[in-house]
Short mmCIF file of N, CA, C and O in Angstrom, two decimals:
data_model
loop_
_atom_site.label_atom_id
_atom_site.label_comp_id
_atom_site.label_asym_id
_atom_site.label_seq_id
_atom_site.Cartn_x
_atom_site.Cartn_y
_atom_site.Cartn_z
N MET E 90 34.70 34.14 -42.27
CA MET E 90 35.91 34.10 -41.48
C MET E 90 35.80 32.95 -40.49
O MET E 90 34.84 32.85 -39.74
N LYS E 91 36.78 32.07 -40.47
CA LYS E 91 36.80 30.91 -39.62
C LYS E 91 37.71 31.21 -38.43
O LYS E 91 38.86 31.55 -38.58
N LEU E 92 37.13 31.07 -37.19
CA LEU E 92 37.90 31.35 -35.99
C LEU E 92 38.65 30.13 -35.48
O LEU E 92 39.63 30.24 -34.77
N TRP E 93 38.16 28.95 -35.78
CA TRP E 93 38.82 27.73 -35.31
C TRP E 93 38.66 26.64 -36.36
O TRP E 93 37.79 26.67 -37.19
N ASN E 94 39.51 25.70 -36.27
CA ASN E 94 39.49 24.60 -37.23
C ASN E 94 38.68 23.45 -36.67
O ASN E 94 39.12 22.76 -35.76
N ALA E 95 37.51 23.24 -37.19
CA ALA E 95 36.68 22.12 -36.78
C ALA E 95 37.18 20.87 -37.49
O ALA E 95 37.52 20.91 -38.66
N PRO E 96 37.22 19.77 -36.77
CA PRO E 96 37.67 18.54 -37.43
C PRO E 96 36.66 18.10 -38.48
O PRO E 96 35.47 18.30 -38.33
N ALA E 97 37.15 17.54 -39.52
CA ALA E 97 36.30 17.07 -40.60
C ALA E 97 35.55 15.82 -40.14
O ALA E 97 36.06 15.05 -39.33
N PRO E 98 34.33 15.62 -40.64
CA PRO E 98 33.59 14.41 -40.27
C PRO E 98 34.37 13.17 -40.69
O PRO E 98 35.03 13.15 -41.72
N VAL E 99 34.26 12.14 -39.88
CA VAL E 99 34.98 10.90 -40.13
C VAL E 99 34.01 9.91 -40.78
O VAL E 99 32.90 9.72 -40.31
N ASP E 100 34.46 9.27 -41.86
CA ASP E 100 33.64 8.29 -42.56
C ASP E 100 34.24 6.91 -42.29
O ASP E 100 35.09 6.43 -43.03
N ASN E 101 33.79 6.28 -41.16
CA ASN E 101 34.31 4.97 -40.79
C ASN E 101 33.61 3.84 -41.50
O ASN E 101 34.13 2.74 -41.57
N ARG E 102 32.41 4.06 -41.97
CA ARG E 102 31.63 2.99 -42.58
C ARG E 102 31.95 2.82 -44.06
O ARG E 102 31.67 1.78 -44.62
N GLY E 103 32.41 3.85 -44.68
CA GLY E 103 32.70 3.78 -46.10
C GLY E 103 31.50 4.04 -46.98
O GLY E 103 31.57 3.89 -48.19
N ASP E 104 30.37 4.44 -46.39
CA ASP E 104 29.17 4.69 -47.21
C ASP E 104 28.85 6.18 -47.31
O ASP E 104 27.77 6.56 -47.73
N GLY E 105 29.73 7.02 -46.86
CA GLY E 105 29.54 8.46 -46.98
C GLY E 105 28.77 9.09 -45.83
O GLY E 105 28.48 10.27 -45.85
N THR E 106 28.42 8.32 -44.81
CA THR E 106 27.69 8.87 -43.67
C THR E 106 28.66 9.21 -42.55
O THR E 106 29.71 8.59 -42.40
N ASN E 107 28.27 10.16 -41.76
CA ASN E 107 29.09 10.59 -40.63
C ASN E 107 28.74 9.72 -39.42
O ASN E 107 27.61 9.69 -38.98
N CYS E 108 29.69 9.01 -38.88
CA CYS E 108 29.42 8.14 -37.73
C CYS E 108 30.22 8.57 -36.50
O CYS E 108 30.62 7.76 -35.70
N ARG E 109 30.42 9.85 -36.34
CA ARG E 109 31.09 10.36 -35.15
C ARG E 109 30.17 10.13 -33.95
O ARG E 109 29.00 10.46 -33.98
N ARG E 110 30.69 9.56 -32.90
CA ARG E 110 29.90 9.24 -31.71
C ARG E 110 29.78 10.44 -30.79
O ARG E 110 30.70 11.23 -30.65
N ASN E 111 28.61 10.49 -30.15
CA ASN E 111 28.37 11.51 -29.14
C ASN E 111 29.17 11.13 -27.90
O ASN E 111 29.10 9.99 -27.45
N PRO E 112 29.91 12.04 -27.29
CA PRO E 112 30.70 11.68 -26.11
C PRO E 112 29.84 11.31 -24.91
O PRO E 112 30.33 10.72 -23.96
N GLU E 113 28.54 11.63 -24.92
CA GLU E 113 27.66 11.29 -23.80
C GLU E 113 26.75 10.11 -24.11
O GLU E 113 25.75 9.91 -23.45
N SER E 114 27.09 9.34 -25.12
CA SER E 114 26.25 8.20 -25.45
C SER E 114 26.35 7.16 -24.34
O SER E 114 27.43 6.90 -23.82
N GLY E 115 25.20 6.61 -23.94
CA GLY E 115 25.15 5.63 -22.86
C GLY E 115 24.94 6.22 -21.49
O GLY E 115 24.71 5.48 -20.53
N VAL E 116 24.99 7.53 -21.34
CA VAL E 116 24.80 8.17 -20.03
C VAL E 116 23.37 7.97 -19.54
O VAL E 116 23.14 7.71 -18.37
N ALA E 117 22.42 8.07 -20.46
CA ALA E 117 21.02 7.90 -20.07
C ALA E 117 20.77 6.48 -19.56
O ALA E 117 19.98 6.28 -18.62
N LEU E 118 21.43 5.51 -20.14
CA LEU E 118 21.27 4.13 -19.68
C LEU E 118 21.81 3.96 -18.26
O LEU E 118 21.18 3.32 -17.42
N ILE E 119 22.95 4.55 -17.99
CA ILE E 119 23.54 4.47 -16.65
C ILE E 119 22.65 5.19 -15.64
O ILE E 119 22.41 4.69 -14.53
N GLU E 120 22.14 6.36 -16.00
CA GLU E 120 21.26 7.10 -15.10
C GLU E 120 19.98 6.31 -14.82
O GLU E 120 19.49 6.27 -13.68
N SER E 121 19.45 5.67 -15.83
CA SER E 121 18.25 4.84 -15.65
C SER E 121 18.53 3.68 -14.71
O SER E 121 17.69 3.29 -13.91
N ALA E 122 19.70 3.09 -14.83
CA ALA E 122 20.07 1.97 -13.96
C ALA E 122 20.14 2.41 -12.50
O ALA E 122 19.87 1.61 -11.60
N PHE E 123 20.50 3.66 -12.25
CA PHE E 123 20.53 4.17 -10.87
C PHE E 123 19.15 4.54 -10.36
O PHE E 123 18.83 4.32 -9.20
N VAL E 124 18.30 5.10 -11.20
CA VAL E 124 17.00 5.63 -10.77
C VAL E 124 15.90 4.57 -10.77
O VAL E 124 15.01 4.61 -9.92
N LEU E 125 15.95 3.61 -11.66
CA LEU E 125 14.88 2.62 -11.79
C LEU E 125 14.61 1.83 -10.51
O LEU E 125 13.45 1.68 -10.13
N PRO E 126 15.61 1.33 -9.80
CA PRO E 126 15.31 0.61 -8.55
C PRO E 126 14.60 1.50 -7.51
O PRO E 126 13.69 1.03 -6.83
N LEU E 127 14.98 2.74 -7.42
CA LEU E 127 14.32 3.65 -6.48
C LEU E 127 12.86 3.87 -6.87
O LEU E 127 11.97 3.84 -6.02
N LEU E 128 12.61 4.05 -8.15
CA LEU E 128 11.23 4.23 -8.61
C LEU E 128 10.39 2.98 -8.38
O LEU E 128 9.22 3.08 -8.01
N LEU E 129 10.97 1.81 -8.57
CA LEU E 129 10.25 0.57 -8.31
C LEU E 129 9.91 0.40 -6.84
O LEU E 129 8.80 -0.02 -6.49
N VAL E 130 10.85 0.73 -5.96
CA VAL E 130 10.58 0.65 -4.52
C VAL E 130 9.48 1.63 -4.13
O VAL E 130 8.59 1.30 -3.35
N LEU E 131 9.52 2.84 -4.67
CA LEU E 131 8.47 3.82 -4.38
C LEU E 131 7.12 3.34 -4.88
O LEU E 131 6.10 3.47 -4.19
N ALA E 132 7.07 2.78 -6.07
CA ALA E 132 5.80 2.29 -6.62
C ALA E 132 5.25 1.14 -5.79
O ALA E 132 4.05 1.10 -5.49
N MET E 133 6.10 0.21 -5.40
CA MET E 133 5.64 -0.91 -4.58
C MET E 133 5.22 -0.43 -3.19
O MET E 133 4.27 -0.95 -2.61
N GLY E 134 5.92 0.56 -2.66
CA GLY E 134 5.51 1.13 -1.37
C GLY E 134 4.14 1.79 -1.45
O GLY E 134 3.32 1.65 -0.54
N MET E 135 3.88 2.50 -2.54
CA MET E 135 2.55 3.11 -2.72
C MET E 135 1.48 2.03 -2.85
O MET E 135 0.38 2.18 -2.31
N LEU E 136 1.80 0.95 -3.54
CA LEU E 136 0.85 -0.14 -3.68
C LEU E 136 0.53 -0.76 -2.32
O LEU E 136 -0.64 -0.98 -1.97
N ASP E 137 1.56 -1.02 -1.53
CA ASP E 137 1.35 -1.58 -0.19
C ASP E 137 0.59 -0.62 0.71
O ASP E 137 -0.27 -1.04 1.49
N PHE E 138 0.90 0.67 0.65
CA PHE E 138 0.19 1.64 1.47
C PHE E 138 -1.29 1.68 1.08
O PHE E 138 -2.16 1.75 1.94
N GLY E 139 -1.58 1.62 -0.21
CA GLY E 139 -2.97 1.61 -0.66
C GLY E 139 -3.71 0.38 -0.18
O GLY E 139 -4.87 0.46 0.24
N ARG E 140 -3.04 -0.77 -0.23
CA ARG E 140 -3.66 -2.00 0.27
C ARG E 140 -3.90 -1.91 1.77
O ARG E 140 -4.94 -2.36 2.27
N ALA E 141 -2.95 -1.36 2.52
CA ALA E 141 -3.11 -1.22 3.97
C ALA E 141 -4.25 -0.27 4.30
O ALA E 141 -5.05 -0.53 5.21
N PHE E 142 -4.35 0.82 3.58
CA PHE E 142 -5.44 1.78 3.79
C PHE E 142 -6.78 1.12 3.50
O PHE E 142 -7.75 1.31 4.25
N HIS E 143 -6.86 0.34 2.43
CA HIS E 143 -8.10 -0.36 2.10
C HIS E 143 -8.46 -1.37 3.19
O HIS E 143 -9.63 -1.48 3.59
N THR E 144 -7.48 -2.12 3.69
CA THR E 144 -7.73 -3.11 4.73
C THR E 144 -8.25 -2.44 5.99
O THR E 144 -9.20 -2.92 6.62
N LYS E 145 -7.66 -1.31 6.37
CA LYS E 145 -8.12 -0.58 7.56
C LYS E 145 -9.55 -0.09 7.36
O LYS E 145 -10.38 -0.17 8.27
N SER E 146 -9.87 0.38 6.17
CA SER E 146 -11.22 0.84 5.88
C SER E 146 -12.23 -0.31 5.97
O SER E 146 -13.33 -0.15 6.52
N VAL E 147 -11.86 -1.47 5.45
CA VAL E 147 -12.75 -2.63 5.51
C VAL E 147 -12.93 -3.10 6.95
O VAL E 147 -14.04 -3.47 7.35
N LEU E 148 -11.87 -3.08 7.75
CA LEU E 148 -11.99 -3.45 9.17
C LEU E 148 -12.94 -2.52 9.90
O LEU E 148 -13.76 -2.97 10.72
N ASP E 149 -12.83 -1.22 9.64
CA ASP E 149 -13.74 -0.26 10.27
C ASP E 149 -15.19 -0.52 9.85
O ASP E 149 -16.11 -0.45 10.67
N GLN E 150 -15.40 -0.79 8.57
CA GLN E 150 -16.75 -1.06 8.07
C GLN E 150 -17.31 -2.35 8.68
O GLN E 150 -18.48 -2.40 9.05
N ALA E 151 -16.49 -3.38 8.78
CA ALA E 151 -16.94 -4.64 9.38
C ALA E 151 -17.30 -4.45 10.85
O ALA E 151 -18.32 -4.98 11.32
N ALA E 152 -16.49 -3.69 11.58
CA ALA E 152 -16.80 -3.41 12.99
C ALA E 152 -18.10 -2.61 13.10
O ALA E 152 -18.92 -2.86 14.00
N ARG E 153 -18.31 -1.68 12.19
CA ARG E 153 -19.54 -0.87 12.19
C ARG E 153 -20.77 -1.75 11.94
O ARG E 153 -21.78 -1.64 12.63
N GLU E 154 -20.68 -2.63 10.95
CA GLU E 154 -21.80 -3.53 10.65
C GLU E 154 -22.04 -4.50 11.81
O GLU E 154 -23.20 -4.79 12.15
N GLY E 155 -20.97 -5.02 12.39
CA GLY E 155 -21.12 -5.92 13.54
C GLY E 155 -21.72 -5.22 14.74
O GLY E 155 -22.57 -5.78 15.45
N ALA E 156 -21.32 -3.98 14.98
CA ALA E 156 -21.88 -3.22 16.10
C ALA E 156 -23.35 -2.93 15.89
O ALA E 156 -24.15 -2.95 16.83
N ARG E 157 -23.73 -2.68 14.65
CA ARG E 157 -25.16 -2.43 14.36
C ARG E 157 -26.00 -3.66 14.68
O ARG E 157 -27.08 -3.55 15.25
N ILE E 158 -25.49 -4.85 14.32
CA ILE E 158 -26.20 -6.09 14.67
C ILE E 158 -26.23 -6.27 16.18
O ILE E 158 -27.25 -6.68 16.76
N ALA E 159 -25.12 -5.96 16.84
CA ALA E 159 -25.02 -6.17 18.29
C ALA E 159 -25.98 -5.27 19.06
O ALA E 159 -26.52 -5.69 20.08
N VAL E 160 -26.21 -4.06 18.61
CA VAL E 160 -27.06 -3.14 19.39
C VAL E 160 -28.54 -3.39 19.18
O VAL E 160 -29.35 -2.92 19.98
N VAL E 161 -28.92 -4.12 18.15
CA VAL E 161 -30.35 -4.40 17.95
C VAL E 161 -30.71 -5.83 18.35
O VAL E 161 -31.88 -6.19 18.32
N THR E 162 -29.73 -6.64 18.73
CA THR E 162 -30.00 -7.99 19.24
C THR E 162 -29.59 -8.04 20.70
O THR E 162 -29.41 -7.00 21.35
N THR E 163 -29.38 -9.22 21.25
CA THR E 163 -29.15 -9.40 22.68
C THR E 163 -27.87 -8.78 23.25
O THR E 163 -27.92 -8.39 24.38
N PRO E 164 -26.70 -8.67 22.79
CA PRO E 164 -26.08 -8.92 21.50
C PRO E 164 -25.73 -10.39 21.31
O PRO E 164 -25.17 -11.02 22.20
N ASP E 165 -26.05 -10.90 20.13
CA ASP E 165 -25.81 -12.29 19.75
C ASP E 165 -24.44 -12.37 19.08
O ASP E 165 -24.25 -11.87 17.97
N ALA E 166 -23.49 -13.02 19.77
CA ALA E 166 -22.11 -13.06 19.28
C ALA E 166 -22.00 -13.79 17.94
O ALA E 166 -21.20 -13.41 17.09
N ASP E 167 -22.81 -14.83 17.75
CA ASP E 167 -22.74 -15.58 16.49
C ASP E 167 -23.21 -14.73 15.32
O ASP E 167 -22.60 -14.74 14.24
N LEU E 168 -24.30 -13.98 15.49
CA LEU E 168 -24.79 -13.10 14.43
C LEU E 168 -23.78 -12.01 14.09
O LEU E 168 -23.56 -11.69 12.92
N VAL E 169 -23.20 -11.45 15.14
CA VAL E 169 -22.20 -10.38 14.94
C VAL E 169 -20.99 -10.93 14.19
O VAL E 169 -20.53 -10.33 13.21
N THR E 170 -20.48 -12.07 14.61
CA THR E 170 -19.30 -12.66 13.97
C THR E 170 -19.61 -13.03 12.52
O THR E 170 -18.77 -12.81 11.62
N ASP E 171 -20.80 -13.57 12.26
CA ASP E 171 -21.17 -13.91 10.89
C ASP E 171 -21.23 -12.67 10.00
O ASP E 171 -20.77 -12.68 8.86
N LYS E 172 -21.82 -11.59 10.53
CA LYS E 172 -21.92 -10.35 9.75
C LYS E 172 -20.53 -9.76 9.48
O LYS E 172 -20.23 -9.32 8.37
N VAL E 173 -19.68 -9.75 10.50
CA VAL E 173 -18.32 -9.23 10.34
C VAL E 173 -17.56 -10.04 9.30
O VAL E 173 -16.92 -9.49 8.40
N ASN E 174 -17.65 -11.37 9.39
CA ASN E 174 -16.95 -12.22 8.43
C ASN E 174 -17.50 -12.06 7.02
O ASN E 174 -16.76 -12.15 6.05
N ALA E 175 -18.81 -11.81 6.89
CA ALA E 175 -19.40 -11.59 5.56
C ALA E 175 -18.86 -10.30 4.93
O ALA E 175 -18.54 -10.27 3.74
N VAL E 176 -18.76 -9.24 5.73
CA VAL E 176 -18.24 -7.97 5.21
C VAL E 176 -16.77 -8.13 4.84
O VAL E 176 -16.34 -7.65 3.78
N LEU E 177 -16.00 -8.80 5.68
CA LEU E 177 -14.58 -8.98 5.39
C LEU E 177 -14.37 -9.89 4.18
O LEU E 177 -13.49 -9.63 3.35
N ALA E 178 -15.18 -10.94 4.06
CA ALA E 178 -15.02 -11.87 2.94
C ALA E 178 -15.34 -11.21 1.61
O ALA E 178 -14.76 -11.56 0.59
N SER E 179 -16.25 -10.23 1.62
CA SER E 179 -16.61 -9.56 0.37
C SER E 179 -15.44 -8.77 -0.22
O SER E 179 -15.45 -8.44 -1.40
N SER E 180 -14.44 -8.46 0.61
CA SER E 180 -13.29 -7.72 0.10
C SER E 180 -11.99 -8.51 0.22
O SER E 180 -10.92 -7.96 0.03
N GLY E 181 -12.09 -9.78 0.58
CA GLY E 181 -10.91 -10.63 0.60
C GLY E 181 -10.04 -10.51 1.83
O GLY E 181 -8.88 -10.88 1.80
N VAL E 182 -10.58 -9.99 2.93
CA VAL E 182 -9.83 -9.85 4.17
C VAL E 182 -10.32 -10.92 5.15
O VAL E 182 -11.53 -11.17 5.24
N THR E 183 -9.42 -11.55 5.87
CA THR E 183 -9.81 -12.54 6.87
C THR E 183 -9.65 -11.95 8.26
O THR E 183 -8.66 -11.27 8.54
N ALA E 184 -10.62 -12.22 9.11
CA ALA E 184 -10.59 -11.67 10.47
C ALA E 184 -9.70 -12.53 11.35
O ALA E 184 -9.76 -13.75 11.32
N GLY E 185 -8.87 -11.87 12.14
CA GLY E 185 -8.09 -12.58 13.13
C GLY E 185 -8.94 -12.87 14.35
O GLY E 185 -8.98 -13.98 14.86
N SER E 186 -9.68 -11.87 14.81
CA SER E 186 -10.58 -12.06 15.95
C SER E 186 -11.67 -10.99 15.92
O SER E 186 -11.49 -9.90 15.35
N VAL E 187 -12.80 -11.32 16.53
CA VAL E 187 -13.92 -10.39 16.69
C VAL E 187 -14.24 -10.37 18.18
O VAL E 187 -14.57 -11.41 18.76
N LEU E 188 -14.13 -9.20 18.80
CA LEU E 188 -14.37 -9.05 20.23
C LEU E 188 -15.59 -8.15 20.43
O LEU E 188 -15.63 -7.03 19.92
N ILE E 189 -16.56 -8.66 21.20
CA ILE E 189 -17.78 -7.90 21.48
C ILE E 189 -17.83 -7.67 22.99
O ILE E 189 -17.79 -8.63 23.77
N THR E 190 -17.90 -6.42 23.38
CA THR E 190 -18.02 -6.09 24.81
C THR E 190 -19.25 -5.21 25.01
O THR E 190 -19.55 -4.34 24.20
N GLY E 191 -19.94 -5.45 26.12
CA GLY E 191 -21.10 -4.63 26.45
C GLY E 191 -22.38 -5.41 26.29
O GLY E 191 -22.38 -6.58 25.97
N PRO E 192 -23.46 -4.79 26.57
CA PRO E 192 -23.58 -3.39 26.95
C PRO E 192 -23.07 -3.14 28.37
O PRO E 192 -23.29 -3.92 29.26
N ASP E 193 -22.39 -2.03 28.51
CA ASP E 193 -21.83 -1.67 29.81
C ASP E 193 -22.83 -0.80 30.58
O ASP E 193 -24.00 -0.71 30.22
N ALA E 194 -22.36 -0.16 31.64
CA ALA E 194 -23.25 0.64 32.50
C ALA E 194 -23.88 1.80 31.74
O ALA E 194 -24.99 2.24 32.07
N SER E 195 -23.22 2.30 30.72
CA SER E 195 -23.77 3.43 29.95
C SER E 195 -24.46 2.96 28.67
O SER E 195 -24.68 3.75 27.76
N ASN E 196 -24.81 1.65 28.61
CA ASN E 196 -25.50 1.05 27.47
C ASN E 196 -24.72 1.16 26.16
O ASN E 196 -25.32 1.34 25.11
N MET E 197 -23.42 1.06 26.21
CA MET E 197 -22.60 1.10 25.01
C MET E 197 -22.07 -0.29 24.70
O MET E 197 -21.65 -1.02 25.58
N VAL E 198 -22.10 -0.64 23.40
CA VAL E 198 -21.58 -1.91 22.91
C VAL E 198 -20.37 -1.60 22.03
O VAL E 198 -20.43 -0.72 21.16
N THR E 199 -19.28 -2.33 22.25
CA THR E 199 -18.06 -2.14 21.47
C THR E 199 -17.75 -3.40 20.69
O THR E 199 -17.76 -4.50 21.25
N VAL E 200 -17.50 -3.24 19.41
CA VAL E 200 -17.07 -4.36 18.55
C VAL E 200 -15.70 -4.02 18.00
O VAL E 200 -15.51 -2.96 17.39
N THR E 201 -14.74 -4.91 18.22
CA THR E 201 -13.38 -4.73 17.73
C THR E 201 -13.02 -5.90 16.82
O THR E 201 -13.18 -7.06 17.21
N VAL E 202 -12.56 -5.59 15.62
CA VAL E 202 -12.16 -6.59 14.63
C VAL E 202 -10.68 -6.42 14.38
O VAL E 202 -10.22 -5.31 14.08
N THR E 203 -9.92 -7.50 14.49
CA THR E 203 -8.47 -7.41 14.27
C THR E 203 -8.06 -8.40 13.19
O THR E 203 -8.70 -9.43 12.98
N THR E 204 -6.97 -8.09 12.53
CA THR E 204 -6.35 -8.97 11.54
C THR E 204 -4.87 -8.62 11.44
O THR E 204 -4.41 -7.63 12.02
N THR E 205 -4.15 -9.42 10.71
CA THR E 205 -2.73 -9.17 10.46
C THR E 205 -2.57 -8.86 8.98
O THR E 205 -2.94 -9.67 8.13
N PHE E 206 -2.01 -7.70 8.69
CA PHE E 206 -1.79 -7.27 7.30
C PHE E 206 -0.40 -7.69 6.87
O PHE E 206 0.58 -7.47 7.58
N THR E 207 -0.31 -8.29 5.69
CA THR E 207 0.97 -8.74 5.14
C THR E 207 1.33 -7.89 3.93
O THR E 207 0.52 -7.75 3.01
N PHE E 208 2.52 -7.35 3.94
CA PHE E 208 2.99 -6.53 2.83
C PHE E 208 3.37 -7.39 1.63
O PHE E 208 3.86 -8.51 1.80
N ILE E 209 3.14 -6.88 0.44
CA ILE E 209 3.58 -7.55 -0.79
C ILE E 209 5.09 -7.42 -0.94
O ILE E 209 5.78 -8.35 -1.31
N THR E 210 5.58 -6.23 -0.65
CA THR E 210 7.00 -5.93 -0.83
C THR E 210 7.75 -6.23 0.46
O THR E 210 7.65 -5.47 1.42
N PRO E 211 8.48 -7.32 0.53
CA PRO E 211 9.21 -7.61 1.77
C PRO E 211 10.44 -6.73 1.91
O PRO E 211 11.11 -6.42 0.93
N GLY E 212 10.70 -6.31 3.11
CA GLY E 212 11.92 -5.57 3.38
C GLY E 212 11.91 -4.11 2.99
O GLY E 212 12.96 -3.48 2.97
N VAL E 213 10.75 -3.53 2.71
CA VAL E 213 10.71 -2.11 2.34
C VAL E 213 11.13 -1.25 3.53
O VAL E 213 11.87 -0.28 3.37
N PHE E 214 10.71 -1.64 4.73
CA PHE E 214 11.08 -0.86 5.91
C PHE E 214 12.56 -0.97 6.22
O PHE E 214 13.15 -0.07 6.80
N ALA E 215 13.17 -2.08 5.84
CA ALA E 215 14.61 -2.24 6.08
C ALA E 215 15.41 -1.23 5.26
O ALA E 215 16.50 -0.83 5.65
N LEU E 216 14.86 -0.78 4.13
CA LEU E 216 15.56 0.21 3.31
C LEU E 216 15.65 1.56 3.99
O LEU E 216 16.55 2.34 3.72
N VAL E 217 14.68 1.86 4.87
CA VAL E 217 14.68 3.15 5.57
C VAL E 217 15.12 3.01 7.02
O VAL E 217 14.94 3.92 7.81
N GLY E 218 15.67 1.84 7.37
CA GLY E 218 16.24 1.67 8.70
C GLY E 218 15.31 1.04 9.72
O GLY E 218 15.67 0.92 10.88
N GLY E 219 14.10 0.65 9.34
CA GLY E 219 13.17 0.03 10.28
C GLY E 219 13.24 -1.48 10.20
O GLY E 219 13.59 -2.04 9.18
N ASP E 220 12.91 -2.13 11.31
CA ASP E 220 12.89 -3.59 11.33
C ASP E 220 11.53 -4.04 11.86
O ASP E 220 11.41 -4.49 12.99
N TYR E 221 10.50 -3.86 11.04
CA TYR E 221 9.15 -4.16 11.45
C TYR E 221 8.68 -5.52 10.97
O TYR E 221 7.55 -5.91 11.25
N GLY E 222 9.46 -6.23 10.23
CA GLY E 222 9.03 -7.50 9.67
C GLY E 222 8.17 -7.26 8.45
O GLY E 222 8.14 -6.18 7.87
N ASN E 223 7.42 -8.28 8.05
CA ASN E 223 6.62 -8.21 6.84
C ASN E 223 5.13 -8.09 7.15
O ASN E 223 4.31 -8.05 6.24
N THR E 224 4.74 -8.06 8.42
CA THR E 224 3.33 -7.97 8.80
C THR E 224 3.15 -6.91 9.88
O THR E 224 4.07 -6.61 10.64
N ILE E 225 1.93 -6.36 9.94
CA ILE E 225 1.57 -5.45 11.02
C ILE E 225 0.15 -5.80 11.47
O ILE E 225 -0.69 -6.19 10.66
N PRO E 226 -0.13 -5.67 12.77
CA PRO E 226 -1.50 -5.91 13.25
C PRO E 226 -2.37 -4.69 12.94
O PRO E 226 -1.92 -3.55 13.05
N MET E 227 -3.61 -4.95 12.54
CA MET E 227 -4.56 -3.87 12.26
C MET E 227 -5.86 -4.18 12.97
O MET E 227 -6.22 -5.35 13.15
N SER E 228 -6.58 -3.12 13.36
CA SER E 228 -7.87 -3.33 14.01
C SER E 228 -8.83 -2.21 13.64
O SER E 228 -8.42 -1.10 13.32
N GLY E 229 -10.10 -2.56 13.68
CA GLY E 229 -11.17 -1.59 13.50
C GLY E 229 -12.10 -1.71 14.69
O GLY E 229 -12.40 -2.82 15.14
N GLN E 230 -12.55 -0.58 15.21
CA GLN E 230 -13.37 -0.60 16.41
C GLN E 230 -14.52 0.37 16.26
O GLN E 230 -14.35 1.48 15.75
N THR E 231 -15.71 -0.06 16.73
CA THR E 231 -16.89 0.80 16.70
C THR E 231 -17.62 0.68 18.04
O THR E 231 -17.74 -0.40 18.59
N VAL E 232 -18.10 1.81 18.53
CA VAL E 232 -18.88 1.86 19.76
C VAL E 232 -20.24 2.45 19.42
O VAL E 232 -20.32 3.53 18.82
N MET E 233 -21.32 1.73 19.81
CA MET E 233 -22.69 2.22 19.57
C MET E 233 -23.52 2.03 20.83
O MET E 233 -23.25 1.15 21.63
N ARG E 234 -24.57 2.83 20.93
CA ARG E 234 -25.49 2.73 22.07
C ARG E 234 -26.41 1.53 21.88
O ARG E 234 -26.98 1.33 20.82
N PHE E 235 -26.57 0.73 22.95
CA PHE E 235 -27.41 -0.46 22.92
C PHE E 235 -28.87 -0.04 22.85
O PHE E 235 -29.33 0.77 23.64
N GLU E 236 -29.61 -0.61 21.91
CA GLU E 236 -31.02 -0.23 21.70
C GLU E 236 -32.00 -1.24 22.26
O GLU E 236 -33.19 -1.04 22.20
N GLY E 237 -31.52 -2.40 22.75
CA GLY E 237 -32.42 -3.48 23.18
C GLY E 237 -32.98 -3.33 24.55
O GLY E 237 -32.87 -2.62 25.40
#
């Protein structure tokens, strides 16, 4: 028993195949066009965040190595700066400045290493309403007791 009359398949090609089009054809392409830019921005943001996290970790390590040299020497600023630059160069980071203070009254030596981090993706913050530019200052600092 037939409750409704279904339209017969249409043979537009003349080869006996049914070429009736799906009414939703092309929707996936349009949806991809809307979602793909957002996914690319998210992926580039994750890449930049990972690079920034790595740079901060390297700055902390360089300050730690420099502080270790500083507490076992006079502290010798040239030795400390050379060690800091060697640690930074091994990971491709350039130091903006190396500041050595101390030993102070409590025999503590502080080494601070600063640099400027540049994002790969320009204008990512502008998408979320921030105007921070394309660079941010970063620093790593270590305090150790003077042993000399």
